[in-house]
XYZ file of C-alpha atoms in Angstrom:
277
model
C -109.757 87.069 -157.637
C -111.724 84.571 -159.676
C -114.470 82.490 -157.395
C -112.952 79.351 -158.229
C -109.606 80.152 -156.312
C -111.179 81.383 -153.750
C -113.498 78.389 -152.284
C -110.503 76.118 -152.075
C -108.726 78.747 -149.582
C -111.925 79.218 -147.311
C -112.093 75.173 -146.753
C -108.355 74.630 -146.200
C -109.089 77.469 -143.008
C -112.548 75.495 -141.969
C -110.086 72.287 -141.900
C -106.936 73.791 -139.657
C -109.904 75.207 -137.656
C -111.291 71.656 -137.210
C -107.723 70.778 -136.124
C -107.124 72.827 -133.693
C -109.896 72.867 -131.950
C -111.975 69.760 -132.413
C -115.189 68.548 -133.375
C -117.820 69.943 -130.389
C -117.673 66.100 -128.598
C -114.189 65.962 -128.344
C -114.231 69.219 -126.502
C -117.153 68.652 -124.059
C -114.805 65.251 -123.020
C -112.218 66.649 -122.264
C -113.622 69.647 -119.875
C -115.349 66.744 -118.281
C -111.807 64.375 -117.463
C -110.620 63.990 -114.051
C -108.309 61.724 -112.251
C -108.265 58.335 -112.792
C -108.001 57.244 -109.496
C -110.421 58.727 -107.220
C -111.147 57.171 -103.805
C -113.099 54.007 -104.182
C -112.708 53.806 -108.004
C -110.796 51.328 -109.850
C -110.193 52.564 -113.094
C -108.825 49.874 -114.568
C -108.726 50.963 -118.126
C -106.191 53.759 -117.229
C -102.664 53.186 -117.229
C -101.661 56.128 -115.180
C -104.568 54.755 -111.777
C -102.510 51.220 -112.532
C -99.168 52.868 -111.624
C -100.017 54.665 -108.789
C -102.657 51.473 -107.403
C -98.857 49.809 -107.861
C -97.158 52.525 -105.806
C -99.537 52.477 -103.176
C -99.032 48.309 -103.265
C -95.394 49.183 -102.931
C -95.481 51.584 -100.216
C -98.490 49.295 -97.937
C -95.639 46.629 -98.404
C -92.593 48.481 -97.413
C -94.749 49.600 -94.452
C -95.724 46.663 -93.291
C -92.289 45.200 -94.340
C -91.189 47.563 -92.032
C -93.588 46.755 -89.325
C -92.259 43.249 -89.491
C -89.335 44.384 -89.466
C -89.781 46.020 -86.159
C -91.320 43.284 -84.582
C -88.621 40.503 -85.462
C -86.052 43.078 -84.054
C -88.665 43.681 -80.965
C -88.807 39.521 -80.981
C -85.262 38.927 -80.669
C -84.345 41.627 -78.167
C -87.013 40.377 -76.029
C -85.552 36.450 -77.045
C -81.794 38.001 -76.124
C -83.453 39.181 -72.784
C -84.951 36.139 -71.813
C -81.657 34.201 -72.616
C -79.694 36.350 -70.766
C -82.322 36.328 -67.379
C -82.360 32.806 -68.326
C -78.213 32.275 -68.071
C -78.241 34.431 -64.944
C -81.123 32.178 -63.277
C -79.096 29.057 -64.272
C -76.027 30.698 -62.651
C -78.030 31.750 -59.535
C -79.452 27.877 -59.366
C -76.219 26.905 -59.643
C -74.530 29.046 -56.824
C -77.391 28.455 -55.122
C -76.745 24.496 -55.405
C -72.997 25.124 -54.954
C -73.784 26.731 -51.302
C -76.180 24.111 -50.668
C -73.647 21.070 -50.928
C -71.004 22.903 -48.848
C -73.672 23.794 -46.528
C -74.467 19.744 -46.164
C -70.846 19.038 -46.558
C -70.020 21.501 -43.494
C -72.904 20.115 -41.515
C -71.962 16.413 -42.013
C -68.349 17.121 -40.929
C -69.255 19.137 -37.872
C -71.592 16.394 -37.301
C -68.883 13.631 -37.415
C -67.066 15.774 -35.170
C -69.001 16.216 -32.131
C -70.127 12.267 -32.766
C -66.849 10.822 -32.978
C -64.566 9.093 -30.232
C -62.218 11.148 -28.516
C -59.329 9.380 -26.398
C -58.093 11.443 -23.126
C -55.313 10.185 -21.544
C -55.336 11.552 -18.317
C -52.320 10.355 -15.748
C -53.314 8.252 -13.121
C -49.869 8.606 -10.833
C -46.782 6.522 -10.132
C -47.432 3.366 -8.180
C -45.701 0.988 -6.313
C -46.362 -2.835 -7.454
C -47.379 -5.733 -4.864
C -44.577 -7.160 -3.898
C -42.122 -5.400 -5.507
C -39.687 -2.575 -4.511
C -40.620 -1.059 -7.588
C -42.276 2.079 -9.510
C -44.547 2.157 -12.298
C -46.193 4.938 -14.220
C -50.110 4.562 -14.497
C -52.343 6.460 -17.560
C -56.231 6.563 -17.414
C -57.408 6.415 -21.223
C -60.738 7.809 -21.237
C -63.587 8.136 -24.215
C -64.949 11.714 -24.118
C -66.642 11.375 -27.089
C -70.295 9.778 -28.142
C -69.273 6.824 -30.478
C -66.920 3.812 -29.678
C -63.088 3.985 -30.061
C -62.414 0.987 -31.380
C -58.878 -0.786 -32.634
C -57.344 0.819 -29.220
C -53.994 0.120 -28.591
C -51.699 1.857 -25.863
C -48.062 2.461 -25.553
C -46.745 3.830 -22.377
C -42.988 4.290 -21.525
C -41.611 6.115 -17.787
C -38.153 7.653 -17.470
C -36.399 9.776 -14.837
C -34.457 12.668 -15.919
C -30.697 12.394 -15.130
C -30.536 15.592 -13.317
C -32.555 18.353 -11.836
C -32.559 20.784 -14.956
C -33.609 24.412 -15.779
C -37.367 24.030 -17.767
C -35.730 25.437 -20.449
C -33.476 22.355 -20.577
C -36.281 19.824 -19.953
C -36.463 16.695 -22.172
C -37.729 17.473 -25.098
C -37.949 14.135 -27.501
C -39.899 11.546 -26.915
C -40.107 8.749 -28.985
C -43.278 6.930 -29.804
C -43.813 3.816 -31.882
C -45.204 4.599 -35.560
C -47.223 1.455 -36.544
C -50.359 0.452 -34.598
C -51.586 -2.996 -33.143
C -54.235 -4.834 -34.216
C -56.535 -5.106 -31.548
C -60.247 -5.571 -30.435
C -60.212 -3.596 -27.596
C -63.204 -1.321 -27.666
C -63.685 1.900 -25.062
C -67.487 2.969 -24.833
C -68.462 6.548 -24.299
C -67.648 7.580 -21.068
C -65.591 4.446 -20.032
C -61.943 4.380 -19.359
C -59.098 2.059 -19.675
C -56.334 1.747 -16.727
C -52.380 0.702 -18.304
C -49.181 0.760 -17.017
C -46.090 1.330 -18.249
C -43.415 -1.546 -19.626
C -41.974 -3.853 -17.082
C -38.394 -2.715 -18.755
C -39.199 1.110 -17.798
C -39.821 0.443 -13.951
C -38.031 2.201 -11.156
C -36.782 1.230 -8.080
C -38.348 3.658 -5.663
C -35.346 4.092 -4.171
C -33.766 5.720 -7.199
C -36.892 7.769 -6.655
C -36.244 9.060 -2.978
C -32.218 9.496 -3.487
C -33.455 11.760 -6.590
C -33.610 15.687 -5.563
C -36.084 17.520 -7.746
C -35.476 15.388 -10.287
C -38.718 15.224 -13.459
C -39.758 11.574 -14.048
C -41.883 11.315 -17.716
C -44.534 8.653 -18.539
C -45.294 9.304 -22.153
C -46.741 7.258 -25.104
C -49.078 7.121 -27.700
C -52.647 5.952 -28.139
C -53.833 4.695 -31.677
C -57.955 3.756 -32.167
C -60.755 4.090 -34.908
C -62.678 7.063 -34.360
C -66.462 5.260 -34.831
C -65.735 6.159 -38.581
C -63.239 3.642 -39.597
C -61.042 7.095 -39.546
C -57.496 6.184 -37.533
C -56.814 8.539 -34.965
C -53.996 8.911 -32.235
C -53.452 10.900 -28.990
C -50.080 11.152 -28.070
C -49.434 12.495 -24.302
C -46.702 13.204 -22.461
C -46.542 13.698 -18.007
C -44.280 14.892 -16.226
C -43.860 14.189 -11.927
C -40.965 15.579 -9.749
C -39.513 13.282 -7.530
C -39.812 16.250 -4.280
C -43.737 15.218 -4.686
C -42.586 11.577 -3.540
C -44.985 10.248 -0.583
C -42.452 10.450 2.130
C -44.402 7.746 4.379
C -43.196 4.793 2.070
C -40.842 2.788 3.212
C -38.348 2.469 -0.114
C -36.755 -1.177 0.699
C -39.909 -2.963 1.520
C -42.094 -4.744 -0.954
C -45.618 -3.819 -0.689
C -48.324 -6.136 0.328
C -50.836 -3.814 -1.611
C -50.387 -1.199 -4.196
C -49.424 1.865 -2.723
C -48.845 5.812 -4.383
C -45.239 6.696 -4.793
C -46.385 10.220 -6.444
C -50.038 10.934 -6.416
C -52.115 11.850 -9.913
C -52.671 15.378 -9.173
C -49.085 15.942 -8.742
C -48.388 15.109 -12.406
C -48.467 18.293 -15.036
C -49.005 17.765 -18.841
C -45.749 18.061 -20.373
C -44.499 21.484 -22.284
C -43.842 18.701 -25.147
C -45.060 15.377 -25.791
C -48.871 15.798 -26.531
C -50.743 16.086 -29.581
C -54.158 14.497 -30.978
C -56.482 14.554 -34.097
């Protein structure tokens, strides 16, 4: 081969030679490369360390997103907890305020009752009147309580019984008048009040001593203010039998002082007849 052809071959080989492997800098560089994003080095003319310095942004965030996260949840659950303790403190306050106010409410009402007035109306026999040959039926209103009845007014009415009667068959009605008098009659604690029956409900005691075992009935009603501007009534009804008479009267003579036809303690409180509030 001719040494002209020849020389043009050998340099085309030295130049794909070059290429492939590179010029003796270009080698030593690139044995020497490493990562570009070693701990504590900010290489910030590589684009491959500014991709993963944005991962590692991106994943600190979502962590900490995450830890927020967890904490708002932890916030609220603790917020839900203290709104619920708080609803059931409210409704515990207001149970507790509830029992309270009946408590005071209970304690105020027992207290009115053991201050209030009370009426009694205990009998107090069947009399005969000075100078009369008459009977009347006597009730002793008494105030058992600790304040003042005041506003009393007293109705008291005295029949005899037609007949002697099985107790089965005893009276059973007796009528009392609905609306009360205006009055200013006061009864302290502990004091009493002595009334009579109506003139028009008398009897001639010697209706009484012809009767055989027959009932005679003082009833009525008692109306009064109970200290508390509160209206109250006792309604009583007692009952006497004419074989309790005192015997030692003389019937048809008027009586120059009162004198008992049937003695108090004779009288029994009627099966019917009595009530109170």
């Amino acid at each position: 081969m001719p040494p002209d052809e020849r020389e043009p071959i050998r340099q085309v080989v030295v130049q794909q030679s070059d290429l492939s492997f590179g010029t003796p800098g270009q080698s030593q560089q690139a044995a020497e490369y490493q990562s570009p994003c070693r701990a504590g080095v900010d290489n910030r003319n590589s684009d491959l360390c500014a991709q993963w310095k944005a991962a590692d942004a991106a994943q600190q965030s979502a962590m900490w997103a995450g830890i927020g996260t967890l904490i708002g949840g932890l916030t609220f659950a603790a917020a839900v907890a203290a709104a619920i303790y708080a609803r059931r403190a409210a409704k515990h306050t207001e149970t507790g305020a509830i029992a309270a106010n009946k408590t005071l409410a209970h304690a105020e009402q027992t207290s009115k009752r053991e201050l209030r007035a009370y009426l009694a109306v205990v009998p107090d026999g069947i009399n005969q009147l000075i100078g009369t040959t008459e009977a009347m039926g006597h009730v002793l209103l008494q105030n058992v309580g600790k304040l003042p009845a005041r506003n009393v007014s007293l109705f008291v009415y005295m029949e005899m019984s037609e007949r002697n009667v099985e107790p089965k068959y005893r009276r059973a009605d007796f009528q009392t008048p609905g609306g009360r008098s205006e009055t200013e009659r006061v009864v302290h604690p502990n004091g009493s009040m002595r009334q009579g029956c109506y003139n028009a409900h008398r009897i001639p005691i010697k209706e009484i001593f012809e009767a055989v075992d027959h009932n005679i009935y003082v009833w009525g009603i008692a109306y009064y203010d109970d200290g508390y501007g509160c209206p109250r009534y006792t309604r009583f009804c007692h009952r006497y039998t004419t074989a309790s008479r005192n015997r030692t009267i003389n019937p048809t003579r008027e009586a120059t002082e009162t004198r008992v036809v049937i003695a108090p303690d004779k009288a029994r409180y009627h099966t019917r007849g009595n009530d109170a509030d």
